[in-house]
């Protein structure tokens, strides 16, 4: 499990990073559609901040949750 | 006049509250060095979250961030990106730093580097770079507090007095209570910042435009270039992306962030903090709204200084009552003071332990070291205050230079944590070449492709380390670092 675990967390980190810089953010570089009143590019950053949090939370629960030790 | 008195009254009440909370934390710790510096390594997740968060959100959050969205538009999202990516480094590196610190009694970056590479001069070098980088950073917080006071009270409290008030409070509780004082006050200051930021961001767009969505629709109609990259000032993706990377991954080399890794009660606590860290970046979202709101308001008559946009919006445009202005000032001061407290605490420890420890204070007792650290908090705060009075503007340049330099410690620190085969000569050569290249690009030549100079310097640094490792292996003249 550890090898897959490290690979997946690494991939998640890389994906979130690339989504917020070139080239990932290129696909979101537009105003329409607006979401929650925000221009799409603004919403894109709000979304990936949340994605990073959710991914890290899952990784945390898998590794440190329950009775498992570090 | 009476309005300004209300503003001053609210703010002084807030400062008194912070001072009371900070001094109260004193009774809860032992007086050992470990207690004063690292909170006895028993700082739990809630307090650590606010310590780490509050030191990232400085005067810049209330002045610079809305300034960026007002001046550039979409490139301001760089701040959201890098802040939410910072926890990746904490997640990957923090638990190992905490573990080594606990096992070997490290309290600073210099401790770890000097011990791992068996080289005192390398530790002193890291300490000197740390102090040189931290003092201008502290100065900017003090100057920020002075400017805020002066503007929000219409000059009733002048710059010199405002800066002095804020930092007498900070120096007092850091002097007396060390890291525990910082933890409890940052809890108060963090809550203050969040509430004020969201209140201002939402109510300003509501008052002027009838809501956030309505505000962006109006900007889209008249000035759509602000809402997508490259923004109103034409910032290219290369600079944007490399600036995000340098700030997000290099930022963890700042001694005041790095040293907090030692204070965690476990690696698990650090991981838990990093999980919630991206959420803290949401604090900045409403502050960006305020900058966007200013784009149309000041379209015909642009502000001379973009980073005054929040102050101008709150005081001149939105017509808030003096009570709100007083709370705004308290929230913004909270951001400047909580960062300032961390910086003063860290700079004093690095100065006494890494720089004076192996030289002037060799063999001093622990009691003498704690006392020297306390007095250094006052001394360094005073120096930063005098710098702030002299000329705050030129210091931004100094800080930029310091940032690029502190990042050059990255390979050295990674080597100490994860790569035991890296030799002292390799990391030293890499750091020297990287720093020199950074300074040349920042002050003499322009950076290739318009990228952030820190990325090029970093690539060069890593390249030199790799080449030195390879050559050293071939000629067998380098001595491998003794294994632990």
Short mmCIF file of N, CA and C in Angstrom, two decimals, chain A residues 5-6 9 12-14 16-18 20-23 25-26 28-32 34 36-39 41-43 45-61 63-66 68 70, chain B residues 74 77-78 80-82 84-88 91-92 95 212-214 216-217 220 224-225 227-230 237-238 240-242 244-245 249 267-269 271-272 274-279 281-282 285 288-289 292:
data_model
loop_
_atom_site.label_atom_id
_atom_site.label_comp_id
_atom_site.label_asym_id
_atom_site.label_seq_id
_atom_site.Cartn_x
_atom_site.Cartn_y
_atom_site.Cartn_z
N UNK A 5 0.37 4.46 -2.32
CA UNK A 5 -0.01 5.64 -1.56
C UNK A 5 0.86 6.84 -1.91
N UNK A 6 2.19 6.63 -1.90
CA UNK A 6 3.09 7.74 -2.21
C UNK A 6 2.94 8.20 -3.65
N UNK A 9 -0.44 10.27 -3.80
CA UNK A 9 -0.33 11.60 -3.21
C UNK A 9 0.57 12.49 -4.06
N UNK A 12 -1.39 13.61 -7.05
CA UNK A 12 -2.37 14.60 -6.66
C UNK A 12 -1.71 15.98 -6.49
N UNK A 13 -0.56 16.01 -5.81
CA UNK A 13 0.15 17.27 -5.62
C UNK A 13 0.56 17.86 -6.97
N UNK A 14 1.08 16.99 -7.87
CA UNK A 14 1.53 17.48 -9.18
C UNK A 14 0.35 18.02 -9.98
N UNK A 16 -2.55 19.26 -8.84
CA UNK A 16 -3.03 20.53 -8.29
C UNK A 16 -2.08 21.67 -8.64
N UNK A 17 -0.76 21.38 -8.58
CA UNK A 17 0.21 22.43 -8.93
C UNK A 17 0.05 22.84 -10.39
N UNK A 18 0.04 21.83 -11.29
CA UNK A 18 -0.03 22.15 -12.72
C UNK A 18 -1.35 22.82 -13.11
N UNK A 20 -2.84 25.05 -11.47
CA UNK A 20 -2.84 26.46 -11.09
C UNK A 20 -1.81 27.29 -11.84
N UNK A 21 -0.92 26.64 -12.63
CA UNK A 21 0.08 27.41 -13.40
C UNK A 21 -0.02 26.99 -14.86
N UNK A 22 0.94 27.45 -15.69
CA UNK A 22 1.01 26.98 -17.06
C UNK A 22 1.41 25.51 -17.04
N UNK A 23 0.85 24.59 -17.83
CA UNK A 23 -0.17 24.84 -18.85
C UNK A 23 -1.60 24.59 -18.38
N UNK A 25 -3.69 25.97 -16.23
CA UNK A 25 -4.62 27.08 -16.08
C UNK A 25 -5.05 27.67 -17.43
N UNK A 26 -4.32 27.29 -18.53
CA UNK A 26 -4.68 27.83 -19.86
C UNK A 26 -6.12 27.47 -20.24
N UNK A 28 -8.62 27.22 -18.48
CA UNK A 28 -9.66 27.91 -17.70
C UNK A 28 -9.60 29.42 -17.89
N UNK A 29 -8.76 29.87 -18.81
CA UNK A 29 -8.52 31.31 -18.93
C UNK A 29 -9.65 32.01 -19.69
N UNK A 30 -10.81 32.11 -19.07
CA UNK A 30 -11.98 32.73 -19.70
C UNK A 30 -12.91 33.28 -18.63
N UNK A 31 -13.82 34.16 -19.05
CA UNK A 31 -14.75 34.78 -18.09
C UNK A 31 -16.02 33.94 -17.96
N UNK A 32 -16.54 33.48 -19.13
CA UNK A 32 -17.77 32.67 -19.12
C UNK A 32 -17.41 31.19 -19.08
N UNK A 34 -19.73 32.09 -15.77
CA UNK A 34 -19.48 32.52 -14.40
C UNK A 34 -20.10 31.52 -13.43
N UNK A 36 -21.07 30.96 -9.30
CA UNK A 36 -21.25 31.66 -8.01
C UNK A 36 -20.95 33.16 -8.15
N UNK A 37 -21.21 33.69 -9.35
CA UNK A 37 -20.96 35.11 -9.58
C UNK A 37 -19.52 35.45 -9.91
N UNK A 38 -18.64 34.43 -9.89
CA UNK A 38 -17.22 34.70 -10.15
C UNK A 38 -16.89 34.41 -11.61
N UNK A 39 -15.97 35.17 -12.21
CA UNK A 39 -15.46 34.83 -13.54
C UNK A 39 -14.84 33.43 -13.48
N UNK A 41 -12.10 31.94 -14.45
CA UNK A 41 -10.71 31.77 -14.02
C UNK A 41 -10.58 31.91 -12.50
N UNK A 42 -11.31 32.87 -11.92
CA UNK A 42 -11.33 33.06 -10.46
C UNK A 42 -11.86 31.79 -9.81
N UNK A 43 -13.01 31.29 -10.31
CA UNK A 43 -13.62 30.09 -9.75
C UNK A 43 -12.67 28.89 -9.84
N UNK A 45 -9.46 28.76 -9.52
CA UNK A 45 -8.52 28.76 -8.39
C UNK A 45 -9.22 28.35 -7.09
N UNK A 46 -10.45 28.87 -6.90
CA UNK A 46 -11.23 28.48 -5.71
C UNK A 46 -11.42 26.96 -5.69
N UNK A 47 -11.71 26.41 -6.88
CA UNK A 47 -11.98 24.98 -7.02
C UNK A 47 -10.74 24.15 -6.68
N UNK A 48 -9.58 24.54 -7.21
CA UNK A 48 -8.37 23.74 -6.98
C UNK A 48 -7.83 23.86 -5.57
N UNK A 49 -8.10 25.00 -4.93
CA UNK A 49 -7.76 25.11 -3.51
C UNK A 49 -8.55 24.07 -2.72
N UNK A 50 -9.82 23.90 -3.09
CA UNK A 50 -10.66 22.91 -2.42
C UNK A 50 -10.20 21.49 -2.75
N UNK A 51 -9.83 21.27 -4.03
CA UNK A 51 -9.39 19.93 -4.46
C UNK A 51 -8.13 19.52 -3.70
N UNK A 52 -7.21 20.45 -3.52
CA UNK A 52 -5.99 20.15 -2.79
C UNK A 52 -6.32 19.75 -1.35
N UNK A 53 -7.23 20.52 -0.73
CA UNK A 53 -7.64 20.23 0.65
C UNK A 53 -8.26 18.84 0.76
N UNK A 54 -9.21 18.54 -0.14
CA UNK A 54 -9.92 17.25 -0.06
C UNK A 54 -8.93 16.09 -0.25
N UNK A 55 -8.03 16.22 -1.25
CA UNK A 55 -7.06 15.17 -1.51
C UNK A 55 -6.14 14.92 -0.32
N UNK A 56 -5.68 16.01 0.29
CA UNK A 56 -4.78 15.88 1.44
C UNK A 56 -5.52 15.28 2.63
N UNK A 57 -6.78 15.63 2.76
CA UNK A 57 -7.57 15.10 3.87
C UNK A 57 -7.72 13.59 3.73
N UNK A 58 -8.04 13.14 2.51
CA UNK A 58 -8.15 11.70 2.26
C UNK A 58 -6.82 11.01 2.55
N UNK A 59 -5.73 11.61 2.05
CA UNK A 59 -4.40 11.03 2.29
C UNK A 59 -4.10 10.97 3.78
N UNK A 60 -4.52 11.98 4.51
CA UNK A 60 -4.28 12.01 5.96
C UNK A 60 -5.06 10.92 6.67
N UNK A 61 -6.32 10.77 6.31
CA UNK A 61 -7.17 9.78 6.97
C UNK A 61 -6.63 8.37 6.70
N UNK A 63 -3.55 7.48 6.06
CA UNK A 63 -2.27 7.23 6.72
C UNK A 63 -2.33 7.33 8.23
N UNK A 64 -3.04 8.35 8.73
CA UNK A 64 -2.99 8.60 10.16
C UNK A 64 -4.32 8.35 10.87
N UNK A 65 -5.36 8.07 10.10
CA UNK A 65 -6.67 7.89 10.71
C UNK A 65 -6.77 6.59 11.48
N UNK A 66 -7.85 6.43 12.23
CA UNK A 66 -8.08 5.21 13.00
C UNK A 66 -6.98 4.96 14.01
N UNK A 68 -4.06 3.45 13.26
CA UNK A 68 -2.76 3.27 12.63
C UNK A 68 -1.76 4.30 13.14
N UNK A 70 2.11 6.41 12.79
CA UNK A 70 2.98 7.02 11.77
C UNK A 70 4.14 6.10 11.44
N UNK B 74 -6.43 39.62 -12.94
CA UNK B 74 -6.26 38.16 -12.80
C UNK B 74 -4.88 37.70 -12.30
N UNK B 77 -4.31 36.15 -8.84
CA UNK B 77 -4.61 34.77 -8.44
C UNK B 77 -3.34 34.01 -8.11
N UNK B 78 -2.20 34.57 -8.52
CA UNK B 78 -0.91 33.96 -8.16
C UNK B 78 -0.80 33.81 -6.64
N UNK B 80 -3.29 33.31 -4.49
CA UNK B 80 -4.10 32.15 -4.09
C UNK B 80 -3.36 30.86 -4.40
N UNK B 81 -2.75 30.80 -5.60
CA UNK B 81 -2.09 29.58 -6.04
C UNK B 81 -0.92 29.24 -5.12
N UNK B 82 -0.03 30.21 -4.87
CA UNK B 82 1.16 29.84 -4.11
C UNK B 82 0.83 29.54 -2.66
N UNK B 84 -1.93 28.25 -1.44
CA UNK B 84 -2.55 26.94 -1.24
C UNK B 84 -1.58 25.81 -1.55
N UNK B 85 -0.46 26.11 -2.28
CA UNK B 85 0.51 25.05 -2.57
C UNK B 85 1.59 24.91 -1.48
N UNK B 86 1.72 25.92 -0.61
CA UNK B 86 2.72 25.84 0.47
C UNK B 86 2.63 24.55 1.29
N UNK B 87 1.42 24.06 1.65
CA UNK B 87 1.36 22.87 2.50
C UNK B 87 1.96 21.62 1.88
N UNK B 88 2.15 21.58 0.57
CA UNK B 88 2.78 20.40 -0.04
C UNK B 88 4.19 20.22 0.56
N UNK B 91 3.87 19.09 4.17
CA UNK B 91 3.49 17.68 4.20
C UNK B 91 4.71 16.77 3.97
N UNK B 92 5.51 17.15 2.95
CA UNK B 92 6.62 16.27 2.54
C UNK B 92 7.81 16.37 3.50
N UNK B 95 7.37 16.44 8.79
CA UNK B 95 7.52 15.35 9.76
C UNK B 95 8.97 14.90 9.94
N UNK B 212 -21.42 40.57 -5.30
CA UNK B 212 -20.17 40.17 -5.94
C UNK B 212 -20.39 39.85 -7.43
N UNK B 213 -21.45 39.08 -7.74
CA UNK B 213 -21.72 38.71 -9.13
C UNK B 213 -21.97 39.93 -9.99
N UNK B 214 -22.76 40.86 -9.43
CA UNK B 214 -23.08 42.10 -10.15
C UNK B 214 -21.80 42.91 -10.42
N UNK B 216 -18.70 41.76 -10.82
CA UNK B 216 -17.92 41.17 -11.91
C UNK B 216 -18.59 41.35 -13.26
N UNK B 217 -19.95 41.34 -13.30
CA UNK B 217 -20.65 41.60 -14.57
C UNK B 217 -20.31 42.99 -15.09
N UNK B 220 -16.85 43.07 -16.42
CA UNK B 220 -16.81 42.36 -17.70
C UNK B 220 -17.30 43.26 -18.85
N UNK B 224 -13.05 43.98 -19.47
CA UNK B 224 -12.93 42.52 -19.33
C UNK B 224 -11.48 42.04 -19.23
N UNK B 225 -10.54 42.88 -19.68
CA UNK B 225 -9.13 42.42 -19.67
C UNK B 225 -8.62 42.15 -18.25
N UNK B 227 -10.11 40.39 -16.01
CA UNK B 227 -10.65 39.16 -15.44
C UNK B 227 -9.96 37.88 -15.92
N UNK B 228 -9.12 37.97 -16.96
CA UNK B 228 -8.37 36.79 -17.40
C UNK B 228 -6.89 37.14 -17.52
N UNK B 229 -6.06 36.11 -17.65
CA UNK B 229 -4.64 36.33 -17.91
C UNK B 229 -4.50 36.84 -19.35
N UNK B 230 -3.55 37.70 -19.68
CA UNK B 230 -2.47 38.18 -18.82
C UNK B 230 -2.83 39.40 -17.98
N UNK B 237 2.61 34.16 -18.78
CA UNK B 237 2.45 32.90 -18.03
C UNK B 237 3.76 32.41 -17.45
N UNK B 238 4.86 32.65 -18.16
CA UNK B 238 6.17 32.19 -17.68
C UNK B 238 6.50 32.81 -16.34
N UNK B 240 4.38 34.33 -14.24
CA UNK B 240 3.33 33.92 -13.30
C UNK B 240 3.63 32.55 -12.70
N UNK B 241 3.90 31.57 -13.60
CA UNK B 241 4.09 30.18 -13.15
C UNK B 241 5.35 30.02 -12.31
N UNK B 242 6.46 30.63 -12.76
CA UNK B 242 7.70 30.46 -12.00
C UNK B 242 7.63 31.20 -10.67
N UNK B 244 4.92 31.52 -8.87
CA UNK B 244 4.15 30.62 -8.00
C UNK B 244 5.05 29.53 -7.44
N UNK B 245 5.86 28.92 -8.32
CA UNK B 245 6.71 27.80 -7.88
C UNK B 245 7.75 28.24 -6.85
N UNK B 249 7.33 26.69 -3.07
CA UNK B 249 8.25 25.65 -2.61
C UNK B 249 9.49 26.21 -1.93
N UNK B 267 4.79 14.44 13.92
CA UNK B 267 4.67 14.61 12.48
C UNK B 267 3.22 14.59 12.05
N UNK B 268 2.43 13.84 12.80
CA UNK B 268 1.00 13.74 12.51
C UNK B 268 0.32 15.11 12.64
N UNK B 269 0.71 15.86 13.67
CA UNK B 269 0.16 17.20 13.85
C UNK B 269 0.48 18.08 12.65
N UNK B 271 1.09 17.14 9.59
CA UNK B 271 0.30 16.71 8.44
C UNK B 271 -1.12 17.24 8.56
N UNK B 272 -1.67 17.20 9.79
CA UNK B 272 -3.04 17.67 9.98
C UNK B 272 -3.12 19.17 9.68
N UNK B 274 -1.19 20.81 7.62
CA UNK B 274 -1.07 21.06 6.18
C UNK B 274 -2.35 20.71 5.44
N UNK B 275 -3.13 19.75 5.95
CA UNK B 275 -4.40 19.42 5.33
C UNK B 275 -5.32 20.65 5.30
N UNK B 276 -5.38 21.37 6.43
CA UNK B 276 -6.30 22.49 6.52
C UNK B 276 -5.73 23.78 5.94
N UNK B 277 -4.45 23.76 5.64
CA UNK B 277 -3.76 24.97 5.20
C UNK B 277 -4.34 25.60 3.93
N UNK B 278 -4.68 24.79 2.88
CA UNK B 278 -5.22 25.43 1.67
C UNK B 278 -6.48 26.25 1.97
N UNK B 279 -7.24 25.85 2.99
CA UNK B 279 -8.46 26.59 3.33
C UNK B 279 -8.13 28.00 3.80
N UNK B 281 -6.06 29.96 2.58
CA UNK B 281 -5.92 30.85 1.43
C UNK B 281 -7.26 31.51 1.07
N UNK B 282 -8.37 30.91 1.54
CA UNK B 282 -9.68 31.52 1.27
C UNK B 282 -9.84 32.87 1.96
N UNK B 285 -9.52 35.71 -0.45
CA UNK B 285 -10.50 35.91 -1.52
C UNK B 285 -11.29 37.22 -1.38
N UNK B 288 -9.28 40.21 -2.28
CA UNK B 288 -9.15 40.42 -3.73
C UNK B 288 -10.39 41.12 -4.28
N UNK B 289 -11.59 40.78 -3.73
CA UNK B 289 -12.82 41.46 -4.15
C UNK B 289 -12.68 42.97 -4.00
N UNK B 292 -10.75 44.36 -6.82
CA UNK B 292 -11.56 44.37 -8.05
C UNK B 292 -12.61 45.49 -8.00
#
